[in-house]
PDB file of C-alpha atoms in Angstrom:
ATOM      1  CA  LEU Y 242      -9.240  -6.903  -9.849  1.00  0.00           C
ATOM      2  CA  ILE Y 243     -10.437  -6.747  -6.276  1.00  0.00           C
ATOM      3  CA  THR Y 244     -13.536  -8.779  -5.571  1.00  0.00           C
ATOM      4  CA  THR Y 245     -15.025 -11.107  -3.005  1.00  0.00           C
ATOM      5  CA  ARG Y 246     -13.616 -14.595  -2.587  1.00  0.00           C
ATOM      6  CA  ALA Y 247     -16.973 -16.069  -3.602  1.00  0.00           C
ATOM      7  CA  GLU Y 248     -17.041 -14.093  -6.857  1.00  0.00           C
ATOM      8  CA  ALA Y 249     -13.428 -15.005  -7.695  1.00  0.00           C
ATOM      9  CA  GLU Y 250     -14.130 -18.694  -7.093  1.00  0.00           C
ATOM     10  CA  LYS Y 251     -17.351 -18.532  -9.116  1.00  0.00           C
ATOM     11  CA  ARG Y 252     -15.455 -17.080 -12.086  1.00  0.00           C
ATOM     12  CA  GLY Y 253     -12.376 -19.261 -11.673  1.00  0.00           C
ATOM     13  CA  LEU Y 254     -10.116 -16.271 -11.007  1.00  0.00           C
ATOM     14  CA  PRO Y 255      -6.818 -16.724  -9.157  1.00  0.00           C
ATOM     15  CA  ILE Y 256      -6.773 -15.444  -5.588  1.00  0.00           C
ATOM     16  CA  MET Y 257      -3.514 -13.646  -4.861  1.00  0.00           C
ATOM     17  CA  GLY Y 258      -4.249 -12.249  -1.448  1.00  0.00           C
ATOM     18  CA  ARG Y 259      -6.638 -10.785   1.077  1.00  0.00           C
ATOM     19  CA  TYR Y 260      -7.515  -7.150   1.610  1.00  0.00           C
ATOM     20  CA  LEU Y 261      -7.224  -6.615   5.379  1.00  0.00           C
ATOM     21  CA  SER Y 262      -7.875  -2.925   5.985  1.00  0.00           C
ATOM     22  CA  TYR Y 263      -8.241   0.519   4.474  1.00  0.00           C
ATOM     23  CA  ALA Y 264      -7.982   3.920   6.127  1.00  0.00           C
ATOM     24  CA  VAL Y 265      -8.104   7.535   5.056  1.00  0.00           C
ATOM     25  CA  ALA Y 266      -6.932  10.623   6.886  1.00  0.00           C
ATOM     26  CA  GLY Y 267      -6.787  14.299   6.154  1.00  0.00           C
ATOM     27  CA  VAL Y 268      -4.548  17.208   6.948  1.00  0.00           C
ATOM     28  CA  PRO Y 269      -4.996  20.896   6.116  1.00  0.00           C
ATOM     29  CA  PRO Y 270      -4.924  21.337   2.319  1.00  0.00           C
ATOM     30  CA  ALA Y 271      -1.777  23.477   2.557  1.00  0.00           C
ATOM     31  CA  LEU Y 272       0.034  20.354   3.804  1.00  0.00           C
ATOM     32  CA  MET Y 273      -0.961  18.263   0.770  1.00  0.00           C
ATOM     33  CA  GLY Y 274       1.197  15.158   0.479  1.00  0.00           C
ATOM     34  CA  ILE Y 275       1.523  14.101   4.097  1.00  0.00           C
ATOM     35  CA  GLY Y 276      -1.871  12.428   4.564  1.00  0.00           C
ATOM     36  CA  PRO Y 277      -0.226   8.968   4.425  1.00  0.00           C
ATOM     37  CA  VAL Y 278       1.599   9.790   7.686  1.00  0.00           C
ATOM     38  CA  TYR Y 279      -1.818   9.590   9.374  1.00  0.00           C
ATOM     39  CA  ALA Y 280      -3.525   6.997   7.164  1.00  0.00           C
ATOM     40  CA  ILE Y 281      -0.769   4.359   7.411  1.00  0.00           C
ATOM     41  CA  PRO Y 282      -0.894   3.929  11.221  1.00  0.00           C
ATOM     42  CA  ARG Y 283      -4.696   3.697  11.074  1.00  0.00           C
ATOM     43  CA  ALA Y 284      -4.625   1.007   8.384  1.00  0.00           C
ATOM     44  CA  LEU Y 285      -1.977  -0.951  10.304  1.00  0.00           C
ATOM     45  CA  SER Y 286      -4.018  -0.766  13.501  1.00  0.00           C
ATOM     46  CA  MET Y 287      -7.222  -1.847  11.744  1.00  0.00           C
ATOM     47  CA  ALA Y 288      -5.387  -4.859  10.273  1.00  0.00           C
ATOM     48  CA  GLY Y 289      -3.854  -5.764  13.635  1.00  0.00           C
ATOM     49  CA  VAL Y 290      -0.278  -5.522  12.362  1.00  0.00           C
ATOM     50  CA  LYS Y 291       2.737  -3.316  13.094  1.00  0.00           C
ATOM     51  CA  VAL Y 292       5.278  -1.600  10.848  1.00  0.00           C
ATOM     52  CA  SER Y 293       7.692  -4.438  11.631  1.00  0.00           C
ATOM     53  CA  ASP Y 294       5.185  -7.004  10.270  1.00  0.00           C
ATOM     54  CA  ILE Y 295       5.015  -5.381   6.833  1.00  0.00           C
ATOM     55  CA  ASP Y 296       7.309  -6.927   4.226  1.00  0.00           C
ATOM     56  CA  ILE Y 297       6.767  -4.344   1.470  1.00  0.00           C
ATOM     57  CA  PHE Y 298       5.499  -0.758   1.520  1.00  0.00           C
ATOM     58  CA  GLU Y 299       4.296   0.568  -1.841  1.00  0.00           C
ATOM     59  CA  ILE Y 300       4.043   4.302  -1.241  1.00  0.00           C
ATOM     60  CA  ASN Y 301       3.051   6.377  -4.220  1.00  0.00           C
ATOM     61  CA  GLU Y 302       5.655   9.005  -4.972  1.00  0.00           C
ATOM     62  CA  ALA Y 303       3.565  11.991  -5.891  1.00  0.00           C
ATOM     63  CA  PHE Y 304       6.785  13.897  -5.313  1.00  0.00           C
ATOM     64  CA  ALA Y 305      10.114  12.547  -4.072  1.00  0.00           C
ATOM     65  CA  SER Y 306      10.092  14.865  -1.046  1.00  0.00           C
ATOM     66  CA  GLN Y 307       6.554  13.803  -0.123  1.00  0.00           C
ATOM     67  CA  CYS Y 308       7.440  10.107  -0.078  1.00  0.00           C
ATOM     68  CA  THR Y 309      10.708  10.727   1.763  1.00  0.00           C
ATOM     69  CA  TYR Y 310       8.873  12.751   4.399  1.00  0.00           C
ATOM     70  CA  CYS Y 311       6.390   9.927   5.022  1.00  0.00           C
ATOM     71  CA  VAL Y 312       9.166   7.313   5.246  1.00  0.00           C
ATOM     72  CA  ASP Y 313      11.188   9.467   7.652  1.00  0.00           C
ATOM     73  CA  VAL Y 314       8.315  10.455   9.957  1.00  0.00           C
ATOM     74  CA  LEU Y 315       6.938   6.899  10.176  1.00  0.00           C
ATOM     75  CA  LYS Y 316      10.453   5.417  10.482  1.00  0.00           C
ATOM     76  CA  LEU Y 317       9.752   2.889   7.726  1.00  0.00           C
ATOM     77  CA  PRO Y 318      12.683   0.628   6.815  1.00  0.00           C
ATOM     78  CA  ILE Y 319      13.829   2.103   3.492  1.00  0.00           C
ATOM     79  CA  GLU Y 320      14.829  -1.312   2.102  1.00  0.00           C
ATOM     80  CA  LYS Y 321      11.138  -2.295   2.275  1.00  0.00           C
ATOM     81  CA  VAL Y 322       9.814   0.823   0.495  1.00  0.00           C
ATOM     82  CA  ASN Y 323       9.058   0.536  -3.225  1.00  0.00           C
ATOM     83  CA  PRO Y 324      11.580  -2.271  -3.796  1.00  0.00           C
ATOM     84  CA  MET Y 325      10.693  -2.518  -7.510  1.00  0.00           C
ATOM     85  CA  GLY Y 326      10.854   1.250  -8.009  1.00  0.00           C
ATOM     86  CA  GLY Y 327       8.126   3.751  -7.338  1.00  0.00           C
ATOM     87  CA  ALA Y 328       6.004   6.046  -9.455  1.00  0.00           C
ATOM     88  CA  ILE Y 329       8.956   8.283 -10.264  1.00  0.00           C
ATOM     89  CA  ALA Y 330      10.823   5.335 -11.807  1.00  0.00           C
ATOM     90  CA  MET Y 331       7.857   3.396 -13.212  1.00  0.00           C
ATOM     91  CA  GLY Y 332       5.266   6.095 -13.804  1.00  0.00           C
ATOM     92  CA  HIS Y 333       1.546   5.715 -13.348  1.00  0.00           C
ATOM     93  CA  PRO Y 334      -1.158   6.991 -15.669  1.00  0.00           C
ATOM     94  CA  LEU Y 335      -3.666   9.374 -14.122  1.00  0.00           C
ATOM     95  CA  GLY Y 336      -6.406   7.519 -12.274  1.00  0.00           C
ATOM     96  CA  MET Y 337      -4.642   4.178 -11.902  1.00  0.00           C
ATOM     97  CA  THR Y 338      -2.436   4.761  -8.868  1.00  0.00           C
ATOM     98  CA  GLY Y 339      -4.277   2.264  -6.672  1.00  0.00           C
ATOM     99  CA  ALA Y 340      -4.311  -0.451  -9.327  1.00  0.00           C
ATOM    100  CA  ARG Y 341      -0.601   0.010 -10.035  1.00  0.00           C
ATOM    101  CA  LEU Y 342       0.336  -0.034  -6.366  1.00  0.00           C
ATOM    102  CA  ILE Y 343      -1.746  -3.109  -5.515  1.00  0.00           C
ATOM    103  CA  GLY Y 344      -0.636  -5.044  -8.592  1.00  0.00           C
ATOM    104  CA  THR Y 345       3.029  -4.295  -7.969  1.00  0.00           C
ATOM    105  CA  LEU Y 346       2.675  -5.149  -4.275  1.00  0.00           C
ATOM    106  CA  LEU Y 347       0.893  -8.493  -4.645  1.00  0.00           C
ATOM    107  CA  TYR Y 348       3.131  -9.804  -7.422  1.00  0.00           C
ATOM    108  CA  GLN Y 349       6.296  -8.816  -5.538  1.00  0.00           C
ATOM    109  CA  LEU Y 350       5.049 -10.369  -2.285  1.00  0.00           C
ATOM    110  CA  LYS Y 351       4.330 -13.612  -4.164  1.00  0.00           C
ATOM    111  CA  ARG Y 352       7.698 -13.600  -5.977  1.00  0.00           C
ATOM    112  CA  SER Y 353       9.605 -13.031  -2.754  1.00  0.00           C
ATOM    113  CA  ASN Y 354       7.499 -15.449  -0.673  1.00  0.00           C
ATOM    114  CA  GLN Y 355       6.503 -12.703   1.755  1.00  0.00           C
ATOM    115  CA  ARG Y 356       3.231 -12.191   3.622  1.00  0.00           C
ATOM    116  CA  TYR Y 357       2.136  -8.608   4.380  1.00  0.00           C
ATOM    117  CA  GLY Y 358       2.162  -5.475   2.257  1.00  0.00           C
ATOM    118  CA  LEU Y 359       0.844  -1.943   2.498  1.00  0.00           C
ATOM    119  CA  VAL Y 360      -0.061   0.553  -0.212  1.00  0.00           C
ATOM    120  CA  SER Y 361      -0.461   4.266   0.387  1.00  0.00           C
ATOM    121  CA  MET Y 362      -1.021   7.456  -1.533  1.00  0.00           C
ATOM    122  CA  CYS Y 363      -1.642  11.119  -0.949  1.00  0.00           C
ATOM    123  CA  MET Y 364      -4.531  12.900  -2.625  1.00  0.00           C
ATOM    124  CA  ALA Y 365      -5.431  16.461  -3.464  1.00  0.00           C
ATOM    125  CA  GLY Y 366      -6.773  18.588  -0.673  1.00  0.00           C
ATOM    126  CA  GLY Y 367      -4.640  17.002   2.053  1.00  0.00           C
ATOM    127  CA  MET Y 368      -6.082  13.487   2.069  1.00  0.00           C
ATOM    128  CA  GLY Y 369      -4.080  10.292   2.430  1.00  0.00           C
ATOM    129  CA  ALA Y 370      -5.104   6.653   2.074  1.00  0.00           C
ATOM    130  CA  ALA Y 371      -3.541   3.338   3.002  1.00  0.00           C
ATOM    131  CA  ALA Y 372      -4.517  -0.325   2.709  1.00  0.00           C
ATOM    132  CA  VAL Y 373      -2.991  -3.535   4.069  1.00  0.00           C
ATOM    133  CA  PHE Y 374      -2.915  -6.817   2.116  1.00  0.00           C
ATOM    134  CA  GLU Y 375      -1.907 -10.360   2.984  1.00  0.00           C
ATOM    135  CA  VAL Y 376      -0.726 -12.860   0.394  1.00  0.00           C
ATOM    136  CA  GLU Y 377      -2.229 -16.339   0.565  1.00  0.00           C
TER     137      GLU Y 377
END
């Protein structure tokens, strides 16, 4: 559940982290899958962090080649990408990609006593999205 701090406190819900930024980007539809290459740098910039600051990258694997392309182009440290396994290993029901990515990210950051994480996914039509979170 993502909500405001005030609402979480009002309802007595645990606060796992803060949502720092969100960005979307698009590429020509024929290039579907590579939108994260453009969304990730925007989200990082909006959050005021660099690739080297991110402890875990949860990048949705729509296809193995799509995720690999994004990792290679952005020069992401592979040991920080999907450390608990990605969508190919874990699966993700239609319509819950964001919830699965954020849940996996925040719990793993907490377990490993790390601070920053990023989630990203490609979308139909050439879009890509990315968001940065900080564990408290």
